[in-house]
Amino acid sequence: MPGPRQHSRSSPHRTTSRVRSPSPGRTSESQPLPLRTPLPVPAWGRREVWVLGMAEGRRGSRGSRGVPTVSQRDLLYEEALYTVLHRVGHPEPNHVIQASELLQYLQEAFQVPPEEHQQILQRVKELEKPIFCLKATVKQAKGILGKDVSGFSDPYCLLGIEQGTGMPGGSPGARRRQKAVVRHTIPEEQTHHTRVINQTLNPVWEETFILEFNDIANASFHLDMWDLDTVESVRQKLGELTDLHGLRRIFKEARKDKGQDDFLGNVVLRLQDLHCREDQWYPLEPCTETYPDRGQCHLQFQLIHKKRATVASRSQPSYTVHLHLLQQLVSHEVTQHQEGSTSWDASLSPQAATILFLHATQKDISDFHQSMAQWLAYSRLYQSLEFPSSCLLHPITSMEYQWVQGRLKAEQLEELAASFTSLLAYGLSLIRKFRSVFPLSVADSPVRLQSLLRVLVQMCKMKAFRELCPDSAPLPQLVTEALRTGTIEWFHLKQQHHQPMVQGVLEAGKALLNLVQDITGDLHQCQRTWNKIFHNVLKIDFFPLAFLELQWLVAKRVQDHTVAVGSPVSPQMGESLFQLYVSLKELYQLGPDPSDREGVLPLDGFHRWFQPAIPSWLQKTYSVALERVQRAVQMDKLVPLGELTKHSTSAVDLSTCFAQISHTARQLDWPDPEEAFMITVKFVEDTCRLALVYCSLIKARARELSEGQKDQGQAANMLCVVVNDMEQLRLVIGKLPTQLAWEALEQRVGAGLEQGQLQNTLHAQLQSALAGLDHEIRTGVCTLAEQLEAGIAKQIQKLVGVRDSVLPEDAILPLMRFLEAELCYMNTNLVQENFSSLLTLLWTHSLTILVEVAASQRNSPLASNRLKVALQGLYACFHARGCGLPQEALHTATFQALQRDLELQAASTRELIQEYFCSRIQQQAETTSEELGAVTVKASYRASEQKLRVELLSASNLLPLDSNGSSDPFVQLTLEPRHQFPELAPRETQKHKKDLHPLFDETFEFAC
């Protein structure tokens, strides 16, 4: 029997050396390791610090008894070495096994010289060993046997450590099981008891015991589970009877001693097989093969120290020492990463994780206190070293999950509250300076700022924060105020940065321009990046806040500057003001839409501050454009830029110049509609004036380059380029309505203009300029055409005088060769529009020459035939299979008349007769009226007999030609043309007297 019979059902056997577990459970995975979130931190406030949190003593100084005072760093180093040297338990996965490796790491982390390290290590080895203890927590059991007649049990546990014998057989399964193992192997004063849980098969104890041992290699843990058996009468037992199994239990109990407890199972473990922390379900082993499945018991183990011999352990609380050790190791980890030019990813090295785990386990520091120490260490180090703020989330979450205010002492509560206040103030200071602390030039700055905000949010949501800092304002309010203050401070820093070295209005304007550009860039960053972060985390719309603060500050300084400039505005000052106006307009457009505003903004109507500078801006735009045009023409060699680009460099420069004018107009975009209209009129007027100036300059440039040129072809080349440049200019000018947004301007002006004023002003200016350009282009094309017309006329005259034996096709070859060479040259050097205009002029001229020559050669069929072939060749040449002039442009009235006349003039007599009869047949087919009457004829041709049979049937509605009002009609039949049928005489019908509707009914046959 395991214990004295005097115990009651409601209390355990013993209560000595037993502690209750402060929390429902703790697993071996609950290590104080930071989250693995790589997040480099900017290099602000970097400094090397000792993080012990306590004053260091001087080396070599002596205390009151003349003994050297050991520094606090050495005390902490001694504590860490002691932890490694007195390590017990099976190593955890991923932890460092070798003690030498851990000692080497500690020497580096504390920066201890080798000699000093050996001295301290020797001193630690000479210290008294700690008392090794097994902290065992009996949590619960499930599925145990029911020993009472009710089918349940009243379980309790006996546990202790067997010293010096180890485990017979090498394992719990090989050991001969005994009943009352604990009672037989462990002295009663070393045996511990749980309380009794009545009537259950799934008891829950949650009781913790501290079990001391000397040698872990020869020690084993024993736990027996028993069913408490009290003396009951048969009547009571029968009252609890529920089934036949209960009846069997009554008979079984009748055979055993009264009050003897029933064995439910046991757990036997070797201590050297245990990790520093264990949390498992263990099967309850039977003492016989009866009922081998006896359920499971949930046990937690922790190998801890008592009475550690180090000065730190004897003089300071365990929690404080662990906090200082954590700070020291984390500081070393961060410094190591910085020296390697890498950012710490918030994860501890295996050496640091092993040492901290061993120290927390040996000192029996709770999970909550470990999380609190981690929070205090990380929150302090975050304010001095570079590492990611995301590592603060893990201790925040752990403390929130386990928070119970009553478990902390007053000084710990005060320390925790101070850490909250300190980190909040530090975080707000970073937020206030976030533009420099988290610059966008560093890729992960937005992520780091968002991480900091989330840490602050989670911290302020903690129950601990709300209880310890009840007077703290809401975090969004604090952050909003920090952002507002930081924005104003940033503005003044920027203003001071751009302060000019030389005082003057012009220098002040340049400084103000740079300031406005920096503000605009900052607002763009706020809109694209920062506003999303603050809104997503804290629901703070940062961009409107920043815009409202900055536009107040900017408006005052810009208005003061424009007043200081005064009027009139010099060209140099006007350029500075224009850049300032454009930058300010860009800044203003970032603001809210007028319909969404509440009240008037200081920048509303800012364009009026710049009104005196408008004349200077317009004059400057025209002057710069004119200088560029003159310089471009002067440098132009009048050579095409390439095979596909047939205009010269000046045309390209001119297009760029006009594009710049349009860009300036769009930049100006004057808000006042009526003034905007007048400004647009001025821009159009200047642009058209520049176009005409360019025409004059490019023609003068062509004459300058042509002087002294003996090669007429080179002069023609330059003339082609000039014409192409003008055509390019015409295309550019035609885009002005689109580039200057006339349609939008007309809608803006609305009723402010008189009916047709826009049409009469802007469009009239544009059409006048286009008409002038068209005239210049036509003049140039006509000049080129005149150079070719003489050659065409000469070739046409030559083909008429060629000797008669030459065929017409051969006679026109010189003309066609001349045209092919010249037109290919022009097509290469002219743009399509100008080439088409040249073809039209040459076609008209060629027709005129042909008409004149055809009139002089009317009586010469041979010459007329050659002219006809020449006309056909010219038509094919100018049409060029659809690549030249279209057929509609070639088929002019002159061409059709000339074609008809030449065909007649070139025909023989018989061909003319044939043509005559063909026209008669055509005329007969087209006649629809019966003014002269009608005759009915039936004709057929018999090919076998080669005879034409004509039946003349009748006539009707003939004209009365006699004085009596009638006629004597007859019909004469002939085959025409007669020169083809000379042997066939004409045939006649009979005459019918006084008959306008004769019936002939006669048949004639002609042998063909």
Coordinates of N, CA and C in Angstrom, one line a residue, residues 125-318:
K125 N 34.6 27.6 -12.8 CA 34.7 26.2 -12.5 C 34.9 25.8 -11.1
E126 N 35.6 26.7 -10.4 CA 35.8 26.5 -8.9 C 34.6 26.8 -8.1
L127 N 33.6 27.4 -8.6 CA 32.4 27.7 -7.9 C 31.6 26.4 -7.5
E128 N 30.9 26.5 -6.5 CA 30.1 25.3 -6.1 C 29.0 25.0 -7.1
K129 N 28.8 23.8 -7.4 CA 27.8 23.4 -8.3 C 26.4 23.7 -7.8
P130 N 25.4 24.0 -8.7 CA 24.1 24.2 -8.2 C 23.4 22.9 -7.7
I131 N 22.3 23.1 -7.1 CA 21.4 21.9 -6.8 C 20.6 21.7 -8.0
F132 N 20.7 20.5 -8.6 CA 19.9 20.1 -9.8 C 18.6 19.6 -9.4
C133 N 17.6 20.2 -10.1 CA 16.2 19.8 -9.7 C 15.4 19.5 -11.0
L134 N 14.5 18.6 -10.8 CA 13.5 18.3 -11.9 C 12.2 19.0 -11.5
K135 N 11.7 19.9 -12.2 CA 10.4 20.6 -12.0 C 9.4 19.8 -12.8
A136 N 8.6 19.0 -12.1 CA 7.7 18.1 -12.7 C 6.2 18.6 -12.5
T137 N 5.5 18.7 -13.5 CA 4.1 19.2 -13.5 C 3.2 18.0 -13.9
V138 N 2.4 17.6 -13.0 CA 1.4 16.5 -13.4 C 0.1 17.3 -13.8
K139 N -0.1 17.2 -15.1 CA -1.2 18.1 -15.6 C -2.5 17.3 -15.6
Q140 N -2.6 16.2 -16.3 CA -3.9 15.5 -16.3 C -3.6 14.1 -16.8
A141 N -4.7 13.3 -16.9 CA -4.7 11.9 -17.4 C -6.0 11.7 -18.2
K142 N -5.9 10.7 -19.0 CA -7.1 10.3 -19.8 C -7.2 8.8 -20.0
G143 N -8.4 8.3 -20.1 CA -8.6 6.9 -20.4 C -8.1 5.9 -19.3
I144 N -8.1 6.4 -18.0 CA -7.6 5.4 -17.0 C -8.6 4.4 -16.7
L145 N -8.2 3.4 -16.0 CA -9.1 2.3 -15.6 C -10.1 2.7 -14.5
G146 N -11.3 2.2 -14.6 CA -12.3 2.4 -13.6 C -12.3 1.3 -12.6
K147 N -11.9 1.6 -11.3 CA -11.8 0.6 -10.3 C -12.9 0.5 -9.4
D148 N -13.8 1.5 -9.3 CA -14.9 1.5 -8.3 C -16.1 0.8 -9.0
V149 N -17.0 0.4 -8.1 CA -18.2 -0.3 -8.6 C -19.0 0.6 -9.5
S150 N -18.8 2.0 -9.4 CA -19.5 2.9 -10.3 C -19.0 3.0 -11.7
G151 N -17.8 2.3 -11.9 CA -17.2 2.4 -13.2 C -16.1 3.5 -13.3
F152 N -16.0 4.3 -12.2 CA -15.0 5.4 -12.2 C -13.9 5.0 -11.2
S153 N -13.0 5.9 -11.1 CA -11.9 5.8 -10.0 C -11.7 7.1 -9.3
D154 N -11.0 7.1 -8.2 CA -10.6 8.3 -7.4 C -9.1 8.4 -7.5
P155 N -8.5 8.8 -8.6 CA -7.1 8.7 -8.9 C -6.3 9.8 -8.1
Y156 N -5.1 9.4 -7.7 CA -4.1 10.3 -7.2 C -2.7 9.7 -7.7
C157 N -1.6 10.5 -7.6 CA -0.3 10.1 -8.0 C 0.7 10.2 -6.9
L158 N 1.6 9.3 -6.9 CA 2.8 9.3 -6.1 C 4.0 9.5 -7.0
L159 N 5.0 10.4 -6.8 CA 6.1 10.6 -7.7 C 7.3 11.0 -6.9
G160 N 8.5 10.7 -7.5 CA 9.7 11.0 -6.9 C 10.9 10.6 -7.8
I161 N 12.1 10.7 -7.3 CA 13.3 10.4 -8.1 C 14.1 9.3 -7.4
E162 N 14.4 8.3 -8.1 CA 15.2 7.2 -7.6 C 16.7 7.5 -7.9
Q163 N 17.5 7.6 -6.9 CA 18.9 8.0 -7.0 C 19.8 6.8 -7.1
G164 N 20.8 6.9 -7.9 CA 22.0 6.0 -7.9 C 21.8 4.6 -8.5
T165 N 20.6 4.2 -8.9 CA 20.5 2.8 -9.4 C 20.3 2.8 -10.9
G166 N 19.9 3.9 -11.5 CA 19.6 3.9 -12.9 C 18.4 3.1 -13.2
M167 N 18.4 2.5 -14.4 CA 17.3 1.8 -14.9 C 17.7 0.3 -15.2
P168 N 17.3 -0.6 -14.4 CA 17.7 -2.0 -14.7 C 17.2 -2.4 -16.1
G169 N 18.0 -3.1 -16.9 CA 17.6 -3.6 -18.2 C 17.7 -2.5 -19.2
G170 N 18.0 -1.3 -18.9 CA 18.3 -0.3 -19.9 C 17.2 0.5 -20.4
S171 N 15.9 0.1 -20.1 CA 14.8 0.9 -20.6 C 13.6 0.5 -19.7
P172 N 12.6 1.4 -19.6 CA 11.5 1.2 -18.8 C 10.7 -0.1 -19.1
G173 N 10.7 -0.4 -20.4 CA 9.9 -1.6 -20.8 C 10.6 -2.9 -20.4
A174 N 12.0 -2.9 -20.3 CA 12.7 -4.1 -19.9 C 12.8 -4.3 -18.4
R175 N 12.4 -3.4 -17.7 CA 12.5 -3.5 -16.2 C 11.3 -4.3 -15.6
R176 N 11.6 -5.1 -14.7 CA 10.6 -5.9 -14.0 C 9.7 -5.0 -13.3
R177 N 8.4 -4.9 -13.7 CA 7.5 -4.0 -13.0 C 7.1 -4.6 -11.6
Q178 N 6.9 -3.6 -10.7 CA 6.5 -3.9 -9.4 C 5.2 -3.1 -9.0
K179 N 4.5 -3.6 -8.1 CA 3.4 -2.9 -7.6 C 4.0 -1.9 -6.5
A180 N 3.5 -0.7 -6.4 CA 3.9 0.3 -5.5 C 5.4 0.5 -5.7
V181 N 5.8 0.9 -7.0 CA 7.2 1.1 -7.4 C 7.7 2.3 -6.5
V182 N 7.1 3.4 -6.4 CA 7.6 4.5 -5.7 C 7.8 4.2 -4.2
R183 N 6.9 3.5 -3.6 CA 7.0 3.1 -2.2 C 8.1 2.2 -1.9
H184 N 8.4 1.4 -2.9 CA 9.5 0.4 -2.7 C 10.8 0.9 -3.0
T185 N 10.9 2.0 -3.9 CA 12.3 2.4 -4.3 C 12.7 3.8 -3.8
I186 N 11.7 4.6 -3.4 CA 12.0 6.0 -3.0 C 11.6 6.2 -1.5
P187 N 12.5 6.8 -0.8 CA 12.1 7.0 0.7 C 10.8 7.9 0.7
E188 N 10.1 7.6 1.8 CA 8.8 8.3 2.0 C 9.0 9.8 2.0
E189 N 10.1 10.3 2.7 CA 10.2 11.8 2.8 C 10.6 12.4 1.4
Q190 N 11.0 11.6 0.4 CA 11.2 12.1 -0.9 C 10.1 11.8 -1.9
T191 N 9.0 11.3 -1.4 CA 7.9 11.0 -2.2 C 6.9 12.1 -2.2
H192 N 6.3 12.5 -3.3 CA 5.4 13.6 -3.4 C 4.0 13.0 -3.9
H193 N 3.0 13.7 -3.5 CA 1.6 13.3 -3.7 C 0.8 14.3 -4.4
T194 N 0.0 14.0 -5.3 CA -1.1 14.9 -5.8 C -2.3 14.7 -5.0
R195 N -3.2 15.6 -5.3 CA -4.5 15.5 -4.6 C -5.3 14.4 -5.3
V196 N -6.4 14.0 -4.6 CA -7.3 13.0 -5.1 C -8.4 13.6 -5.9
I197 N -8.6 13.1 -7.1 CA -9.8 13.6 -8.0 C -10.8 12.5 -7.9
N198 N -12.0 12.9 -7.4 CA -13.0 11.9 -7.2 C -13.8 11.6 -8.5
Q199 N -14.1 10.3 -8.6 CA -15.1 9.7 -9.6 C -14.8 10.3 -11.0
T200 N -13.7 9.9 -11.6 CA -13.4 10.4 -13.0 C -12.5 9.4 -13.6
L201 N -12.5 9.3 -14.9 CA -11.6 8.6 -15.7 C -10.6 9.5 -16.5
N202 N -10.8 10.8 -16.3 CA -10.0 11.8 -17.0 C -9.6 12.9 -16.0
P203 N -8.8 12.6 -15.0 CA -8.5 13.6 -14.0 C -7.6 14.7 -14.5
V204 N -7.8 15.9 -13.9 CA -7.0 17.1 -14.1 C -6.4 17.6 -12.8
W205 N -5.0 17.6 -12.7 CA -4.4 18.0 -11.5 C -3.8 19.4 -11.6
E206 N -2.9 19.6 -12.6 CA -2.2 20.9 -12.8 C -1.4 21.2 -11.5
E207 N -0.6 20.2 -11.0 CA 0.2 20.4 -9.8 C 1.7 20.2 -10.1
T208 N 2.5 21.1 -9.6 CA 3.9 21.1 -9.9 C 4.8 20.8 -8.6
F209 N 5.8 20.0 -8.9 CA 6.7 19.5 -7.8 C 8.1 19.7 -8.1
I210 N 9.0 20.1 -7.2 CA 10.4 20.3 -7.4 C 11.1 19.1 -6.8
L211 N 11.8 18.3 -7.6 CA 12.4 17.1 -7.2 C 13.9 17.2 -7.4
E212 N 14.7 17.1 -6.3 CA 16.1 17.3 -6.4 C 16.8 16.0 -6.7
F213 N 17.9 16.1 -7.4 CA 18.7 14.9 -7.7 C 20.2 15.3 -7.7
N214 N 21.1 14.3 -7.6 CA 22.5 14.6 -7.6 C 23.2 14.3 -8.9
D215 N 23.0 13.1 -9.4 CA 23.7 12.7 -10.6 C 22.6 12.3 -11.7
I216 N 22.5 13.1 -12.7 CA 21.5 12.9 -13.7 C 21.7 11.5 -14.5
A217 N 22.9 11.1 -14.5 CA 23.2 9.8 -15.3 C 22.6 8.6 -14.5
N218 N 22.5 8.7 -13.2 CA 22.0 7.6 -12.4 C 20.7 7.9 -11.7
A219 N 19.9 8.7 -12.3 CA 18.6 9.1 -11.6 C 17.5 8.8 -12.6
S220 N 16.4 8.4 -12.0 CA 15.2 8.2 -12.8 C 14.0 8.7 -12.1
F221 N 13.0 9.1 -13.0 CA 11.7 9.6 -12.4 C 10.7 8.5 -12.4
H222 N 10.0 8.5 -11.3 CA 8.9 7.5 -11.1 C 7.6 8.2 -10.7
L223 N 6.5 7.7 -11.4 CA 5.2 8.2 -11.1 C 4.3 7.0 -11.1
D224 N 3.6 6.8 -9.9 CA 2.5 5.8 -9.8 C 1.2 6.5 -9.7
M225 N 0.2 5.9 -10.4 CA -1.2 6.4 -10.3 C -2.0 5.3 -9.6
W226 N -2.7 5.8 -8.5 CA -3.5 4.9 -7.7 C -5.0 5.3 -7.7
D227 N -5.8 4.4 -7.4 CA -7.2 4.7 -7.1 C -7.4 4.6 -5.6
L228 N -7.9 5.7 -5.0 CA -8.0 5.7 -3.5 C -9.2 4.8 -3.2
D229 N -9.0 3.9 -2.2 CA -10.1 3.0 -1.8 C -10.4 3.3 -0.4
T230 N -11.7 3.7 -0.1 CA -12.1 4.0 1.3 C -13.0 2.9 1.7
V231 N -13.2 2.8 3.1 CA -14.0 1.7 3.6 C -15.5 2.1 3.5
E232 N -16.3 1.3 2.8 CA -17.7 1.5 2.5 C -18.5 0.3 2.9
S233 N -19.7 0.5 3.3 CA -20.5 -0.7 3.6 C -21.0 -1.3 2.3
V234 N -21.5 -2.6 2.4 CA -22.1 -3.3 1.3 C -23.3 -2.5 0.7
R235 N -24.1 -2.0 1.7 CA -25.3 -1.2 1.2 C -24.9 0.0 0.3
Q236 N -23.8 0.7 0.8 CA -23.3 1.8 0.0 C -22.9 1.4 -1.4
K237 N -22.1 0.3 -1.4 CA -21.6 -0.2 -2.7 C -22.7 -0.7 -3.6
L238 N -23.7 -1.4 -3.0 CA -24.9 -1.8 -3.9 C -25.6 -0.6 -4.4
G239 N -25.6 0.5 -3.7 CA -26.3 1.7 -4.2 C -25.6 2.3 -5.4
E240 N -24.3 2.1 -5.5 CA -23.5 2.6 -6.6 C -23.5 1.6 -7.8
L241 N -24.0 0.5 -7.6 CA -23.9 -0.6 -8.7 C -24.7 -0.1 -9.9
T242 N -24.1 -0.3 -11.1 CA -24.8 0.1 -12.3 C -24.9 -1.0 -13.3
D243 N -24.0 -2.0 -13.3 CA -24.0 -3.1 -14.3 C -23.3 -4.3 -13.7
L244 N -23.2 -5.3 -14.5 CA -22.6 -6.6 -14.1 C -21.1 -6.4 -13.8
H245 N -20.4 -5.5 -14.5 CA -19.0 -5.2 -14.2 C -18.9 -4.7 -12.8
G246 N -19.8 -3.8 -12.4 CA -19.7 -3.3 -11.0 C -19.9 -4.4 -10.0
L247 N -20.8 -5.4 -10.3 CA -21.0 -6.6 -9.4 C -19.7 -7.4 -9.3
R248 N -19.0 -7.6 -10.4 CA -17.7 -8.3 -10.3 C -16.7 -7.5 -9.4
R249 N -16.7 -6.2 -9.5 CA -15.8 -5.4 -8.7 C -16.1 -5.6 -7.2
I250 N -17.4 -5.7 -6.9 CA -17.7 -5.9 -5.5 C -17.1 -7.2 -5.0
F251 N -17.2 -8.3 -5.8 CA -16.7 -9.6 -5.4 C -15.2 -9.6 -5.3
K252 N -14.6 -8.8 -6.3 CA -13.1 -8.7 -6.2 C -12.6 -8.0 -5.0
E253 N -13.3 -6.9 -4.6 CA -12.9 -6.1 -3.4 C -13.1 -6.9 -2.2
A254 N -14.1 -7.8 -2.2 CA -14.3 -8.6 -1.0 C -13.2 -9.5 -0.7
R255 N -12.3 -9.9 -1.8 CA -11.2 -10.8 -1.5 C -10.0 -10.0 -1.1
K256 N -9.9 -8.7 -1.2 CA -8.7 -7.9 -0.8 C -8.9 -7.3 0.5
D257 N -7.8 -6.8 1.0 CA -7.8 -6.1 2.4 C -8.7 -4.9 2.3
K258 N -9.3 -4.6 3.4 CA -10.1 -3.4 3.4 C -9.3 -2.1 3.3
G259 N -9.7 -1.2 2.5 CA -9.0 0.1 2.4 C -7.7 0.1 1.5
Q260 N -7.4 -1.1 0.9 CA -6.2 -1.1 0.0 C -6.5 -0.4 -1.3
D261 N -5.6 0.6 -1.7 CA -5.7 1.3 -3.0 C -5.4 0.4 -4.1
D262 N -6.1 0.7 -5.3 CA -5.9 -0.1 -6.5 C -4.8 0.6 -7.4
F263 N -3.9 -0.2 -8.0 CA -2.9 0.3 -8.9 C -3.5 0.6 -10.3
L264 N -3.3 1.8 -10.8 CA -3.8 2.2 -12.1 C -2.7 2.2 -13.2
G265 N -1.4 2.3 -12.8 CA -0.4 2.4 -13.8 C 0.8 3.2 -13.3
N266 N 1.9 3.2 -14.1 CA 3.0 4.0 -13.7 C 3.8 4.5 -14.9
V267 N 4.6 5.5 -14.7 CA 5.5 6.1 -15.7 C 6.9 6.1 -15.1
V268 N 7.9 5.5 -15.7 CA 9.3 5.5 -15.3 C 10.2 6.1 -16.4
L269 N 11.0 7.1 -16.1 CA 11.8 7.8 -17.1 C 13.2 8.0 -16.6
R270 N 14.2 7.8 -17.4 CA 15.6 8.2 -17.1 C 15.8 9.7 -17.3
L271 N 16.3 10.4 -16.3 CA 16.5 11.8 -16.4 C 17.4 12.2 -17.6
Q272 N 18.4 11.4 -17.8 CA 19.4 11.7 -18.9 C 18.8 11.7 -20.3
D273 N 17.6 11.1 -20.4 CA 16.9 11.0 -21.7 C 16.0 12.2 -21.9
L274 N 15.8 13.0 -20.8 CA 14.9 14.2 -20.9 C 15.6 15.4 -21.5
H275 N 14.9 16.2 -22.3 CA 15.4 17.5 -22.7 C 15.3 18.4 -21.5
C276 N 15.8 19.6 -21.7 CA 15.7 20.6 -20.6 C 14.2 20.9 -20.3
R277 N 13.4 20.8 -21.4 CA 12.0 21.0 -21.2 C 11.3 19.9 -22.0
E278 N 10.3 19.3 -21.3 CA 9.5 18.2 -22.0 C 8.1 18.5 -21.7
D279 N 7.2 18.2 -22.6 CA 5.8 18.3 -22.5 C 5.2 17.2 -23.4
Q280 N 4.8 16.1 -22.7 CA 4.3 14.9 -23.5 C 3.2 14.2 -22.8
W281 N 2.5 13.4 -23.5 CA 1.6 12.4 -23.0 C 2.4 11.0 -22.9
Y282 N 2.4 10.4 -21.7 CA 3.1 9.2 -21.5 C 2.1 8.1 -21.2
P283 N 2.3 6.9 -21.8 CA 1.3 5.8 -21.5 C 1.6 5.3 -20.1
L284 N 0.5 4.9 -19.4 CA 0.6 4.3 -18.1 C 0.9 2.8 -18.2
E285 N 2.0 2.4 -17.6 CA 2.4 1.0 -17.8 C 1.8 0.2 -16.7
P286 N 1.3 -1.1 -17.1 CA 0.7 -2.0 -16.1 C 1.8 -2.8 -15.3
C287 N 1.4 -3.3 -14.2 CA 2.3 -4.2 -13.5 C 2.1 -5.7 -13.9
T288 N 1.0 -6.0 -14.5 CA 0.8 -7.3 -15.1 C 0.2 -7.1 -16.5
E289 N 0.0 -8.2 -17.2 CA -0.5 -8.1 -18.5 C -2.0 -7.9 -18.6
T290 N -2.6 -7.9 -17.4 CA -4.1 -7.6 -17.3 C -4.3 -6.1 -17.6
Y291 N -5.3 -5.9 -18.4 CA -5.6 -4.5 -18.8 C -4.3 -3.7 -19.3
P292 N -3.6 -4.1 -20.4 CA -2.4 -3.5 -20.8 C -2.6 -2.0 -21.2
D293 N -3.8 -1.7 -21.7 CA -4.1 -0.3 -22.0 C -4.7 0.4 -20.8
R294 N -3.9 1.2 -20.1 CA -4.3 1.8 -18.9 C -4.5 3.3 -19.0
G295 N -4.4 3.8 -20.2 CA -4.6 5.3 -20.4 C -3.3 6.0 -20.5
Q296 N -3.3 7.3 -20.5 CA -2.1 8.2 -20.6 C -2.1 9.3 -19.6
C297 N -0.9 9.7 -19.3 CA -0.7 10.8 -18.3 C 0.1 11.9 -19.0
H298 N -0.4 13.2 -18.9 CA 0.2 14.3 -19.4 C 1.2 15.0 -18.4
L299 N 2.5 15.0 -18.7 CA 3.5 15.4 -17.8 C 4.3 16.5 -18.5
Q300 N 4.8 17.5 -17.7 CA 5.7 18.5 -18.1 C 6.9 18.4 -17.2
F301 N 8.1 18.5 -17.8 CA 9.4 18.5 -17.1 C 10.3 19.7 -17.4
Q302 N 11.0 20.1 -16.4 CA 12.0 21.2 -16.6 C 13.1 21.0 -15.7
L303 N 14.3 20.9 -16.2 CA 15.5 20.7 -15.4 C 16.0 22.1 -15.0
I304 N 16.0 22.4 -13.7 CA 16.3 23.7 -13.2 C 17.4 23.6 -12.1
H305 N 17.9 24.8 -11.8 CA 18.9 24.9 -10.7 C 18.3 25.6 -9.5
K306 N 18.9 25.2 -8.4 CA 18.7 25.9 -7.1 C 20.0 26.2 -6.5
K307 N 20.1 27.4 -5.8 CA 21.3 27.8 -5.1 C 22.5 27.9 -6.1
R308 N 22.3 28.7 -7.1 CA 23.5 28.9 -8.0 C 24.5 29.7 -7.3
A309 N 25.8 29.5 -7.5 CA 26.8 30.1 -6.8 C 27.3 31.4 -7.4
T310 N 26.8 31.8 -8.5 CA 27.3 33.1 -9.1 C 26.8 34.3 -8.3
V311 N 27.6 35.4 -8.4 CA 27.2 36.6 -7.6 C 25.9 37.2 -8.2
A312 N 25.8 37.1 -9.5 CA 24.5 37.7 -10.1 C 23.3 37.0 -9.6
S313 N 23.4 35.6 -9.5 CA 22.2 34.9 -9.1 C 21.9 35.1 -7.6
R314 N 23.0 35.3 -6.8 CA 22.8 35.5 -5.4 C 22.3 36.9 -5.0
S315 N 22.6 37.9 -5.9 CA 22.4 39.3 -5.6 C 21.3 39.9 -6.3
Q316 N 20.8 39.3 -7.4 CA 19.8 40.0 -8.3 C 18.7 39.0 -8.6
P317 N 17.5 39.5 -8.9 CA 16.4 38.6 -9.3 C 16.8 37.9 -10.6
S318 N 16.3 36.7 -10.8 CA 16.5 35.9 -12.0 C 16.1 36.6 -13.3

